[in-house]
Coordinates of C-alpha atoms in Angstrom, one line a residue:
Chain T
X1 CA 171.5 95.9 93.0
X2 CA 173.8 95.7 96.0
X3 CA 176.7 95.8 93.5
X4 CA 175.1 98.9 92.0
X5 CA 174.7 100.5 95.4
X6 CA 178.4 99.9 96.2
X7 CA 179.5 101.2 92.8
X8 CA 177.5 104.4 93.4
X9 CA 179.0 104.8 96.8
X10 CA 182.5 104.4 95.4
X11 CA 181.8 106.8 92.6
X12 CA 180.4 109.6 94.9
X13 CA 182.8 108.8 97.8
X14 CA 179.8 109.3 100.0
X15 CA 178.2 106.4 101.9
X16 CA 175.1 108.4 102.5
X17 CA 171.5 108.2 101.6
X18 CA 169.0 111.1 101.6
X19 CA 165.7 110.3 103.3
X20 CA 163.0 111.8 101.1
X21 CA 160.5 112.0 104.0
X22 CA 158.6 115.2 103.2
X23 CA 156.4 116.7 105.9
X24 CA 154.3 119.6 104.7
X25 CA 155.9 121.9 107.3
X26 CA 159.3 121.2 105.7
X27 CA 158.0 122.4 102.3
X28 CA 158.6 126.1 101.7
X29 CA 155.6 128.4 101.5
X30 CA 156.1 129.2 97.8
X31 CA 156.1 125.5 96.8
X32 CA 152.9 124.8 98.7
X33 CA 151.2 127.9 97.4
X34 CA 151.9 127.1 93.8
X35 CA 150.6 123.5 94.3
X36 CA 147.4 124.7 96.0
X37 CA 146.8 127.2 93.3
X38 CA 146.8 124.4 90.8
X39 CA 145.1 121.7 92.7
X40 CA 143.4 123.4 95.7
X41 CA 144.0 122.5 99.3
X42 CA 143.4 118.9 98.5
X43 CA 145.3 115.6 98.8
X44 CA 146.3 116.2 95.2
X45 CA 147.6 119.6 96.1
X46 CA 149.6 118.2 99.0
X47 CA 151.0 115.4 96.7
X48 CA 152.0 118.0 94.1
X49 CA 153.8 120.1 96.7
X50 CA 155.7 117.0 97.9
X51 CA 156.6 116.0 94.4
X52 CA 157.9 119.4 93.5
X53 CA 159.8 119.6 96.7
X54 CA 161.4 116.2 96.2
X55 CA 162.3 117.0 92.6
X56 CA 164.2 120.2 93.5
X57 CA 166.1 118.4 96.2
X58 CA 167.0 115.5 93.9
X59 CA 168.0 117.9 91.1
X60 CA 170.3 119.7 93.5
X61 CA 171.9 116.6 95.1
X62 CA 171.8 113.6 92.8
X63 CA 175.4 113.9 91.5
X64 CA 176.7 113.9 95.1
X65 CA 174.8 110.9 96.5
X66 CA 174.5 107.2 95.7
X67 CA 170.9 106.6 96.9
X68 CA 167.7 108.0 98.3
X69 CA 165.3 106.5 100.8
X70 CA 161.7 107.7 100.5
X71 CA 159.7 106.9 103.6
X72 CA 156.4 105.7 102.2
X73 CA 154.4 106.7 105.4
X74 CA 154.9 110.3 104.5
X75 CA 153.2 109.8 101.2
X76 CA 150.6 107.2 102.4
X77 CA 149.3 109.8 104.9
X78 CA 148.0 111.7 101.8
X79 CA 146.1 108.7 100.5
X80 CA 146.1 107.6 96.9
X81 CA 147.5 111.0 95.6
X82 CA 150.3 110.8 98.1
X83 CA 151.2 107.3 97.0
X84 CA 151.2 108.4 93.4
X85 CA 153.7 111.1 94.4
X86 CA 155.8 108.3 96.0
X87 CA 155.8 106.4 92.8
X88 CA 156.7 109.5 90.7
X89 CA 159.6 110.1 93.1
X90 CA 160.9 106.5 92.8
X91 CA 160.8 106.7 89.0
X92 CA 162.4 110.1 88.9
X93 CA 165.3 109.1 91.2
X94 CA 165.9 106.0 89.2
X95 CA 166.1 108.1 86.0
X96 CA 168.7 110.2 87.7
X97 CA 170.8 107.0 88.4
X98 CA 170.1 106.9 92.1
X99 CA 169.5 103.6 93.9
X100 CA 166.1 103.8 95.6
X101 CA 165.5 102.2 99.0
X102 CA 161.7 102.1 99.7
X103 CA 161.4 102.6 103.4
X104 CA 158.2 100.5 103.8
X105 CA 158.9 98.3 106.8
X106 CA 156.5 95.7 105.6
X107 CA 156.4 92.1 106.9
X108 CA 153.5 89.6 107.3
X109 CA 152.7 85.9 107.0
X110 CA 154.2 84.2 103.9
X111 CA 151.5 84.8 101.3
X112 CA 151.1 88.4 102.4
X113 CA 154.8 89.1 102.4
X114 CA 154.9 87.7 98.9
X115 CA 152.3 90.2 97.8
X116 CA 154.4 93.1 99.3
X117 CA 157.5 91.8 97.7
X118 CA 155.8 91.5 94.4
X119 CA 154.3 95.0 94.6
X120 CA 157.5 96.8 95.7
X121 CA 160.5 95.0 94.2
X122 CA 159.0 92.4 91.9
X123 CA 156.5 92.0 89.1
X124 CA 152.9 91.1 89.3
X125 CA 151.2 89.1 86.6
X126 CA 147.8 90.3 85.1
X127 CA 146.7 87.8 82.5
X128 CA 149.5 87.6 80.0
X129 CA 151.2 90.8 81.1
X130 CA 153.6 91.6 84.0
X131 CA 154.0 94.9 85.8
X132 CA 156.5 96.3 88.3
X133 CA 154.0 98.4 90.4
X134 CA 156.4 100.4 92.7
X135 CA 159.7 99.1 91.4
X136 CA 162.1 100.2 94.2
X137 CA 165.6 98.7 94.3
X138 CA 165.6 97.9 97.9
X139 CA 162.9 97.8 100.6
X140 CA 163.0 97.7 104.4
X141 CA 161.4 94.7 106.1
X142 CA 160.1 94.1 109.6
X143 CA 161.3 90.7 111.0
X144 CA 158.7 90.2 113.9
X145 CA 157.0 87.3 112.0
X146 CA 160.2 85.3 111.5
X147 CA 161.6 83.5 108.5
X148 CA 158.4 82.9 106.6
X149 CA 157.7 86.6 106.6
X150 CA 161.1 87.3 105.1
X151 CA 161.6 84.4 102.7
X152 CA 159.2 85.7 100.0
X153 CA 161.3 88.8 99.9
X154 CA 164.4 86.7 99.4
X155 CA 162.7 84.8 96.5
X156 CA 162.0 88.1 94.7
X157 CA 165.5 89.5 95.5
X158 CA 166.9 86.4 93.8
X159 CA 164.7 86.8 90.7
X160 CA 165.1 90.5 90.3
X161 CA 168.6 91.0 91.8
X162 CA 167.2 93.5 94.3
X163 CA 167.7 93.7 98.0
X164 CA 166.2 94.3 101.5
X165 CA 167.2 95.8 104.7
X166 CA 165.8 94.0 107.7
X167 CA 165.1 95.9 110.9
X168 CA 167.5 94.7 113.5
X169 CA 168.0 97.5 116.0
X170 CA 166.0 100.6 115.3
X171 CA 167.1 104.2 116.0
X172 CA 164.1 105.3 118.2
X173 CA 164.3 105.8 122.0
X174 CA 162.0 102.9 122.9
X175 CA 163.6 100.4 120.5
X176 CA 165.1 98.5 123.4
X177 CA 161.7 97.7 124.9
X178 CA 161.6 94.4 122.9
X179 CA 164.7 94.4 120.8
X180 CA 167.1 94.6 123.8
X181 CA 165.4 91.9 125.8
X182 CA 167.9 89.2 126.8
X183 CA 167.5 85.7 125.6
X184 CA 170.0 83.3 127.2
X185 CA 172.0 86.4 128.0
X186 CA 172.0 87.9 124.5
X187 CA 169.7 90.6 123.2
X188 CA 167.0 89.8 120.7
X189 CA 168.5 92.1 118.1
X190 CA 171.6 89.9 118.0
X191 CA 169.4 86.9 117.3
X192 CA 167.8 88.9 114.5
X193 CA 171.2 89.9 113.3
X194 CA 172.3 86.2 113.1
X195 CA 169.2 85.5 111.1
X196 CA 170.0 88.4 108.7
X197 CA 173.4 86.8 108.2
X198 CA 171.9 83.4 107.5
X199 CA 169.2 84.8 105.2
X200 CA 171.9 86.8 103.4
X201 CA 174.0 83.8 102.6
X202 CA 171.5 82.6 100.0
X203 CA 171.6 85.8 98.0
X204 CA 175.1 87.1 97.7
X205 CA 176.3 89.9 95.5
X206 CA 180.0 90.2 94.8
X207 CA 181.2 91.2 98.2
X208 CA 178.0 91.9 100.1
X209 CA 174.7 90.2 100.4
X210 CA 171.4 91.4 98.9
X211 CA 170.2 91.2 102.5
X212 CA 171.2 94.2 104.7
X213 CA 170.1 95.4 108.1
X214 CA 168.8 98.5 109.7
X215 CA 170.8 99.6 112.8
X216 CA 170.3 103.0 114.3
X217 CA 173.1 105.5 114.5
X218 CA 171.9 106.3 118.0
X219 CA 173.2 102.9 119.3
X220 CA 176.9 102.8 118.2
X221 CA 178.1 100.1 120.6
X222 CA 175.4 97.8 119.4
X223 CA 176.3 98.7 115.8
X224 CA 179.9 97.5 116.5
X225 CA 178.7 94.2 117.8
X226 CA 176.2 93.7 115.0
X227 CA 178.9 94.6 112.4
X228 CA 180.7 91.5 113.5
X229 CA 177.6 89.3 113.6
X230 CA 176.6 90.2 110.0
X231 CA 180.0 90.8 108.2
X232 CA 178.4 90.5 104.7
X233 CA 175.3 92.6 105.4
X234 CA 175.2 96.2 104.3
X235 CA 174.0 98.3 107.3
X236 CA 171.5 101.0 106.6
X237 CA 172.0 103.5 109.5
X238 CA 169.2 105.9 110.3
X239 CA 169.3 108.4 113.1
X240 CA 172.2 110.6 111.9
X241 CA 171.8 114.4 112.4
X242 CA 168.3 115.2 113.6
X243 CA 168.0 112.1 115.7
X244 CA 171.4 112.7 117.3
X245 CA 173.9 110.5 115.6
X246 CA 177.3 112.0 114.6
X247 CA 180.0 110.9 112.1
X248 CA 182.4 109.7 114.8
X249 CA 179.7 107.4 116.2
X250 CA 179.4 105.7 112.9
X251 CA 182.8 104.4 112.1
X252 CA 182.2 101.0 113.7
X253 CA 179.2 100.4 111.4
X254 CA 181.7 100.2 108.6
X255 CA 184.0 97.3 107.7
X256 CA 187.7 97.7 107.4
X257 CA 187.3 98.0 103.6
X258 CA 185.5 101.3 104.3
X259 CA 182.3 99.8 103.0
X260 CA 179.4 98.0 104.6
X261 CA 177.3 100.9 105.8
X262 CA 175.2 103.6 104.4
X263 CA 174.1 106.5 106.6
X264 CA 170.7 108.1 106.2
X265 CA 169.8 111.6 106.9
X266 CA 166.3 112.9 106.2
X267 CA 165.3 116.2 108.0
X268 CA 168.9 117.3 108.3
X269 CA 169.2 117.3 104.5
X270 CA 165.7 118.0 103.1
X271 CA 164.8 120.7 105.6
X272 CA 168.4 122.1 105.8
X273 CA 167.2 125.6 104.9
X274 CA 165.4 125.7 108.3
X275 CA 168.7 125.2 110.2
X276 CA 170.6 128.2 111.5
X277 CA 173.7 126.9 109.7
X278 CA 172.1 127.1 106.2
X279 CA 169.6 129.9 106.9
X280 CA 171.4 132.3 104.5
X281 CA 170.2 130.3 101.5
X282 CA 166.6 131.3 102.3
X283 CA 163.5 129.2 101.7
X284 CA 163.6 130.1 98.0
X285 CA 166.9 128.3 97.6
X286 CA 166.0 125.3 99.8
X287 CA 167.6 122.9 97.2
X288 CA 171.0 124.6 97.5
X289 CA 170.8 124.4 101.3
X290 CA 170.2 120.7 100.9
X291 CA 173.2 120.4 98.6
X292 CA 175.4 122.2 101.1
X293 CA 174.1 119.9 103.9
X294 CA 174.9 116.8 101.8
X295 CA 178.4 118.0 101.3
X296 CA 178.9 118.7 105.0
X297 CA 177.5 115.3 105.9
X298 CA 179.8 113.5 103.4
X299 CA 182.8 115.4 104.8
X300 CA 181.8 114.6 108.4
X301 CA 181.6 110.8 107.7
X302 CA 184.7 110.8 105.4
X303 CA 186.7 112.6 108.2
X304 CA 185.5 110.2 110.8
X305 CA 186.4 107.2 108.7
X306 CA 189.9 108.6 107.9
X307 CA 190.5 109.2 111.6
X308 CA 189.2 105.8 112.6
X309 CA 191.1 104.4 115.5
Chain E
X1 CA 134.6 102.1 117.4
X2 CA 135.2 99.1 119.7
X3 CA 131.7 99.7 121.1
X4 CA 130.4 99.6 117.5
X5 CA 132.3 96.4 116.8
X6 CA 130.8 94.7 119.8
X7 CA 127.3 96.0 119.0
X8 CA 127.7 94.5 115.5
X9 CA 128.9 91.2 116.9
X10 CA 125.9 91.0 119.3
X11 CA 123.5 91.9 116.5
X12 CA 124.8 89.3 114.1
X13 CA 125.6 86.7 116.8
X14 CA 128.7 86.0 114.9
X15 CA 132.2 86.9 116.3
X16 CA 133.7 86.7 112.8
X17 CA 135.4 88.8 110.3
X18 CA 135.7 88.2 106.6
X19 CA 139.2 88.8 105.3
X20 CA 138.9 90.5 102.0
X21 CA 142.3 89.3 100.7
X22 CA 141.7 88.8 97.0
X23 CA 144.3 87.0 95.0
X24 CA 143.6 87.0 91.3
X25 CA 143.4 83.2 91.3
X26 CA 140.5 83.4 93.7
X27 CA 138.5 85.5 91.3
X28 CA 136.3 83.6 88.9
X29 CA 137.2 83.7 85.3
X30 CA 134.0 85.7 84.3
X31 CA 134.8 88.5 86.7
X32 CA 138.4 88.8 85.5
X33 CA 137.3 88.6 81.9
X34 CA 134.8 91.4 82.2
X35 CA 137.3 93.6 84.0
X36 CA 140.0 93.0 81.3
X37 CA 137.5 93.7 78.5
X38 CA 137.0 97.1 80.0
X39 CA 140.5 98.0 81.2
X40 CA 142.8 95.6 79.5
X41 CA 145.2 93.2 81.2
X42 CA 146.5 96.1 83.2
X43 CA 146.9 97.1 86.9
X44 CA 143.6 98.9 86.4
X45 CA 142.0 95.8 85.1
X46 CA 143.2 93.7 88.0
X47 CA 142.0 96.4 90.4
X48 CA 138.6 96.4 88.8
X49 CA 138.3 92.6 89.0
X50 CA 139.2 92.8 92.7
X51 CA 136.7 95.5 93.4
X52 CA 133.9 93.6 91.6
X53 CA 134.8 90.4 93.4
X54 CA 134.8 92.1 96.8
X55 CA 131.5 93.9 96.1
X56 CA 129.7 90.7 95.3
X57 CA 131.0 89.0 98.5
X58 CA 130.1 92.0 100.6
X59 CA 126.6 92.2 99.0
X60 CA 126.0 88.5 99.8
X61 CA 127.4 88.5 103.4
X62 CA 127.1 91.9 105.0
X63 CA 123.9 91.2 106.9
X64 CA 125.5 88.1 108.6
X65 CA 128.8 89.6 109.7
X66 CA 130.0 92.4 111.9
X67 CA 133.2 93.3 110.2
X68 CA 135.6 92.8 107.3
X69 CA 139.4 92.9 107.2
X70 CA 140.9 93.8 103.9
X71 CA 144.6 92.9 103.7
X72 CA 146.2 95.9 102.1
X73 CA 149.2 93.9 100.7
X74 CA 146.8 92.2 98.3
X75 CA 145.9 95.6 96.9
X76 CA 149.3 97.2 97.2
X77 CA 150.7 94.5 94.9
X78 CA 148.8 96.1 92.1
X79 CA 150.2 99.5 92.8
X80 CA 148.2 102.7 92.8
X81 CA 145.2 101.2 91.0
X82 CA 145.2 98.4 93.6
X83 CA 145.3 100.8 96.5
X84 CA 142.4 102.7 94.9
X85 CA 140.4 99.4 95.0
X86 CA 141.4 99.0 98.6
X87 CA 140.0 102.5 99.4
X88 CA 136.8 101.8 97.4
X89 CA 136.3 98.6 99.3
X90 CA 136.8 100.3 102.7
X91 CA 134.2 103.0 101.7
X92 CA 131.7 100.5 100.4
X93 CA 131.9 98.2 103.5
X94 CA 131.4 101.2 105.8
X95 CA 128.3 102.2 103.7
X96 CA 127.0 98.7 104.4
X97 CA 127.4 99.2 108.1
X98 CA 130.4 97.0 108.5
X99 CA 133.3 97.7 110.8
X100 CA 136.5 97.8 108.7
X101 CA 139.8 96.5 110.1
X102 CA 142.6 97.6 107.8
X103 CA 145.2 94.8 108.0
X104 CA 148.2 97.0 107.3
X105 CA 150.7 95.9 110.0
X106 CA 152.4 99.2 110.0
X107 CA 154.8 100.4 112.7
X108 CA 157.8 102.7 112.6
X109 CA 159.6 105.3 114.7
X110 CA 157.3 107.9 116.3
X111 CA 157.0 110.6 113.5
X112 CA 156.6 107.9 110.9
X113 CA 154.0 105.9 112.9
X114 CA 152.2 109.2 113.3
X115 CA 152.0 109.5 109.5
X116 CA 150.6 106.0 109.2
X117 CA 148.0 106.6 111.9
X118 CA 147.0 109.9 110.3
X119 CA 146.6 108.3 106.9
X120 CA 144.7 105.3 107.9
X121 CA 142.6 106.1 110.9
X122 CA 143.0 109.9 111.3
X123 CA 142.8 113.1 109.4
X124 CA 145.5 114.9 107.6
X125 CA 145.6 118.7 107.4
X126 CA 146.2 120.4 104.0
X127 CA 146.1 124.1 104.4
X128 CA 142.8 124.9 106.0
X129 CA 141.2 121.6 105.0
X130 CA 141.3 118.2 106.7
X131 CA 140.9 114.8 105.0
X132 CA 140.6 111.2 106.1
X133 CA 142.6 109.5 103.4
X134 CA 141.9 105.8 104.0
X135 CA 139.5 106.0 106.9
X136 CA 139.5 102.5 108.2
X137 CA 137.9 101.9 111.7
X138 CA 140.8 99.8 113.0
X139 CA 144.2 98.9 111.8
X140 CA 146.8 96.3 112.7
X141 CA 150.1 97.5 114.1
X142 CA 153.5 95.8 114.4
X143 CA 155.1 96.3 117.8
X144 CA 158.8 95.6 117.0
X145 CA 159.8 99.3 117.5
X146 CA 158.3 99.5 121.0
X147 CA 156.0 102.1 122.6
X148 CA 157.1 105.1 120.6
X149 CA 156.0 103.3 117.4
X150 CA 152.6 102.6 119.0
X151 CA 151.8 105.7 120.9
X152 CA 151.0 107.9 117.8
X153 CA 148.3 105.3 116.9
X154 CA 146.9 105.6 120.5
X155 CA 146.8 109.4 120.1
X156 CA 144.8 109.1 116.9
X157 CA 142.6 106.4 118.5
X158 CA 141.7 108.8 121.3
X159 CA 140.8 111.7 119.0
X160 CA 138.9 109.6 116.4
X161 CA 137.5 106.9 118.8
X162 CA 139.1 104.3 116.5
X163 CA 141.2 101.3 117.4
X164 CA 144.2 99.1 116.7
X165 CA 145.1 95.4 116.9
X166 CA 148.7 94.9 117.9
X167 CA 150.6 91.8 116.6
X168 CA 151.3 89.7 119.6
X169 CA 151.5 86.1 118.5
X170 CA 151.0 85.6 114.8
X171 CA 149.5 82.6 113.1
X172 CA 152.3 81.7 110.8
X173 CA 154.5 78.6 111.3
X174 CA 157.7 80.5 112.0
X175 CA 156.1 83.1 114.3
X176 CA 157.9 81.5 117.2
X177 CA 161.4 82.3 115.9
X178 CA 161.4 85.6 117.7
X179 CA 158.0 85.8 119.4
X180 CA 158.5 82.6 121.5
X181 CA 162.0 83.4 122.7
X182 CA 162.2 83.2 126.5
X183 CA 163.0 86.3 128.5
X184 CA 163.5 85.5 132.1
X185 CA 161.6 82.3 131.5
X186 CA 158.7 84.0 129.7
X187 CA 158.1 84.3 126.0
X188 CA 158.4 87.6 124.2
X189 CA 154.8 87.5 123.1
X190 CA 153.7 87.6 126.7
X191 CA 155.8 90.8 127.2
X192 CA 154.1 92.3 124.2
X193 CA 150.8 91.2 125.5
X194 CA 151.5 93.0 128.8
X195 CA 152.3 96.1 126.9
X196 CA 149.1 95.8 124.9
X197 CA 147.2 95.7 128.2
X198 CA 149.0 98.7 129.5
X199 CA 148.6 100.7 126.2
X200 CA 144.9 99.8 126.3
X201 CA 144.2 101.2 129.7
X202 CA 144.6 104.7 128.3
X203 CA 141.9 104.3 125.7
X204 CA 139.0 102.3 127.1
X205 CA 135.6 101.8 125.4
X206 CA 132.7 100.7 127.6
X207 CA 133.9 97.1 128.4
X208 CA 136.9 96.7 126.1
X209 CA 139.8 98.8 125.1
X210 CA 140.4 100.5 121.8
X211 CA 143.7 98.5 121.8
X212 CA 143.3 94.9 120.8
X213 CA 145.7 92.2 119.9
X214 CA 146.4 89.7 117.1
X215 CA 146.8 86.1 118.3
X216 CA 146.8 83.3 115.8
X217 CA 144.1 80.5 115.9
X218 CA 146.9 78.1 115.3
X219 CA 148.3 78.6 118.8
X220 CA 145.3 77.9 121.1
X221 CA 147.3 77.3 124.3
X222 CA 149.1 80.6 123.9
X223 CA 145.8 82.2 123.2
X224 CA 144.5 81.0 126.5
X225 CA 147.5 82.5 128.4
X226 CA 147.3 85.8 126.5
X227 CA 143.5 86.0 127.1
X228 CA 144.3 86.3 130.9
X229 CA 147.2 88.7 130.4
X230 CA 145.1 91.2 128.3
X231 CA 141.5 90.8 129.8
X232 CA 140.2 94.0 128.2
X233 CA 141.8 93.6 124.8
X234 CA 139.7 92.3 121.9
X235 CA 141.7 89.5 120.2
X236 CA 141.6 89.4 116.5
X237 CA 142.2 85.7 115.6
X238 CA 143.6 84.9 112.2
X239 CA 144.4 81.4 111.0
X240 CA 140.9 79.9 111.1
X241 CA 140.1 77.5 108.3
X242 CA 142.7 77.5 105.6
X243 CA 145.5 78.0 108.0
X244 CA 144.3 75.1 110.1
X245 CA 142.4 76.6 113.1
X246 CA 139.0 75.1 114.1
X247 CA 136.1 76.4 116.2
X248 CA 136.9 74.2 119.2
X249 CA 140.5 75.6 119.3
X250 CA 139.1 79.1 119.7
X251 CA 137.0 79.0 122.8
X252 CA 139.8 80.1 125.1
X253 CA 140.4 83.2 123.1
X254 CA 137.0 84.4 124.3
X255 CA 136.2 85.8 127.8
X256 CA 133.4 84.2 129.9
X257 CA 131.0 86.9 128.7
X258 CA 131.2 85.3 125.2
X259 CA 133.0 88.4 123.9
X260 CA 136.6 89.4 123.6
X261 CA 137.5 87.7 120.3
X262 CA 136.7 88.0 116.7
X263 CA 137.8 85.3 114.3
X264 CA 139.0 86.0 110.8
X265 CA 138.7 83.8 107.8
X266 CA 139.9 84.9 104.4
X267 CA 140.4 82.3 101.8
X268 CA 137.9 79.9 103.5
X269 CA 135.1 82.5 102.9
X270 CA 136.1 84.5 99.8
X271 CA 137.2 81.4 97.8
X272 CA 134.6 79.1 99.2
X273 CA 133.3 78.2 95.8
X274 CA 136.6 76.4 95.1
X275 CA 136.2 74.0 98.0
X276 CA 134.6 70.6 97.5
X277 CA 132.0 71.5 100.1
X278 CA 130.6 74.5 98.2
X279 CA 131.4 73.3 94.7
X280 CA 127.8 72.9 93.7
X281 CA 127.4 76.7 93.7
X282 CA 129.7 77.0 90.8
X283 CA 132.0 79.9 90.0
X284 CA 129.1 82.0 88.7
X285 CA 127.5 82.0 92.2
X286 CA 130.7 82.5 94.2
X287 CA 129.0 85.1 96.4
X288 CA 126.4 82.6 97.5
X289 CA 129.1 80.1 98.3
X290 CA 130.7 82.7 100.5
X291 CA 127.4 83.3 102.2
X292 CA 127.1 79.6 102.9
X293 CA 130.6 79.4 104.2
X294 CA 130.0 82.4 106.6
X295 CA 126.9 80.6 108.0
X296 CA 128.9 77.4 108.6
X297 CA 131.7 79.3 110.2
X298 CA 129.4 81.2 112.5
X299 CA 127.7 77.9 113.5
X300 CA 131.0 76.2 114.1
X301 CA 132.1 78.9 116.5
X302 CA 128.7 79.3 118.1
X303 CA 128.6 75.6 118.7
X304 CA 132.1 75.6 120.2
X305 CA 131.3 78.4 122.5
X306 CA 128.0 76.7 123.7
X307 CA 129.9 73.5 124.5
X308 CA 132.7 75.4 126.2
X309 CA 134.1 73.3 129.0

C-alpha cells in the first residue's frame, strides 16, 4: 500500500492528504437541513449530514489528491451512526481510487493492539468466514506502550500489505511536555523515531517502509532531524494551514527524491468556503471552494520544494 | 462518578473490576452456535455471541462487583455490529448498577480529544437536541500528546461528573521501552504521574479525584512509588491473574485507608471455565465459573490487604 500511496502522489504531483474531519459547524446549513428533514435532529441525522458533506468534497477533489485521512473521533462522537458514516466514507474514497489513512491513534497491550489491527487494516474470522470490518489502507498508531503495542500492527501490515504511521512528534502546542523530554541528552521523540526506523525495516515496500511516522508541520527543525533518523519512513505531516504550518516550513520533511512526506490539511480544505479567500464560492458551492484550496495547497508545497535550498 | 465508584467498592467490599474483553475463543461453543444460527457467521453473529456472553457474566457477577471495564478494541474488531454490542453492554451494566470504565485509550490533539470526550463521557449537540452516544462513566486516556490532549477530557469530566484513568505505567512487557526512560534521573512514568496529580487537582470528588491512573500489577515497585506521587488518584490496576500479577503484589497500590486502587481481571474471570480450577463447572455454566473466580479474586485481594505489612 505504501507503493500505491507513492504511485498516487506521483500521478497527482501533490504530496497532500485531505483530512476528512467534519465538525457539524463546518457543514453548510443546507446540507444539515436536508439531513435533519430526513432523519430528524438525531445521531443518524448528524451522520447523514457528515456523509453528504464528505461525499461532495471527495467528488470535487479526488482527481487532484492521492489520499484522504478521516479522523475517526469526529465520527465516533456521534456514536454508532457516526461510525457507520466513517465506514461509508472509507469505502467511498477507496472506490474513487484514493488511499485511505484512518486517523485512529490506537495502541494498547499486545492482544488488544492485535484486535485494533484486525478491525482496521486486517480481517477478522467468524466461524468459517473472514471480514475486513473497517478496511482502511493505513492507520495511525500511538507508541506509548512500546514495541508490543506496535508489533501486532506490523504482523497485519505484512499479511495485508498495508501500513501504519506511528506518532513521533505531534503537531499540538503541548506535544513537548513528554515527547521533548531529554533522555541522555536526546529527546524522547528521537528515540521513538529510531524505533520507527527499526520497526520499518521488517516491512519494506519498494523504496519506503510500510511503517511511517507522524511529525507535526509546526515543528520543522525537529522534522529535519527526524527525516535523517528515519530515512525510509514516510512522514505524515499534520498541522499545515489552520494549525500554522506553511509550505516553506515543510521542505525538510521530504527526502532529496522529492518523496518521503505527505502533508495533511483538514479544516483548511474541508471548510475552505468559510475563509475570506474562498468566500466568493458561497456555502452552496463548498465543494468547489475545497477544490480551489487543494490546488492552492499543492502549488504552495510544489513551489516550496522547487525552491528548496 | 468517582464517589459512586468508591461507594460501590465499599458496598461490595471488593476493589475489583471485571474486564469484559470477549475474544471469540473465550465464548463457549453453544453461545456462538446459537448466535450464528440466528445471524449467520457474520459480524452481526459475532456481535450477538459477544453480547449474550457478556450478559450471562454480568448477570452472574453484578452483585459482587463494583465495576466493569469493557475493552472497546475487542468490539471494534467486529466493526459496526461489534461497537453496537459494546454500547449494549455499557447500557446493560449501568442498568445493573455497575460503574462502567470504557477502556478506550484515546488521546489526540485538543479538538480531536474533545470529540472523543464528547462521544464517550459527554453529550453531543445535534441541532436543538443533545445525545450521550456511548455514555461510559470513566474512560482510559493515553497521555503521549501532553496536557492539551487531556484537558478536553477534564472539561467534560467537570460538566458530567465523570472520570478518566490516564495511562502512566502499563502492564505489558515492553512498557518500559519509553515509559521507563530516565529524564534527569527519573523515569518518564513518574513525570506522567505528577501530571496526573496536577490534572486531578482541578476535578476533585470527596476524597479522590475524577482523574485516576493506570498502573500495571506487573510492576509493583513502580506502583508503590506512583501511589505516593498521586495520593488522590484512584489507580486502575490491570495485569492481575492472566498477566501474572498476584494479590500480595498489589497492596502498595492501595492507600492506608484501604482505598485508592481497583484491580482489573479480564480473561481470569470471563474465561474462568477454561481454567483447570473451575473446569468442573463446564462450558454450559461459564457464568457460574466466572462468579466463583470473582469470589476467589476478591478473597485474594482482601487477604493481602489484611496482611499488609
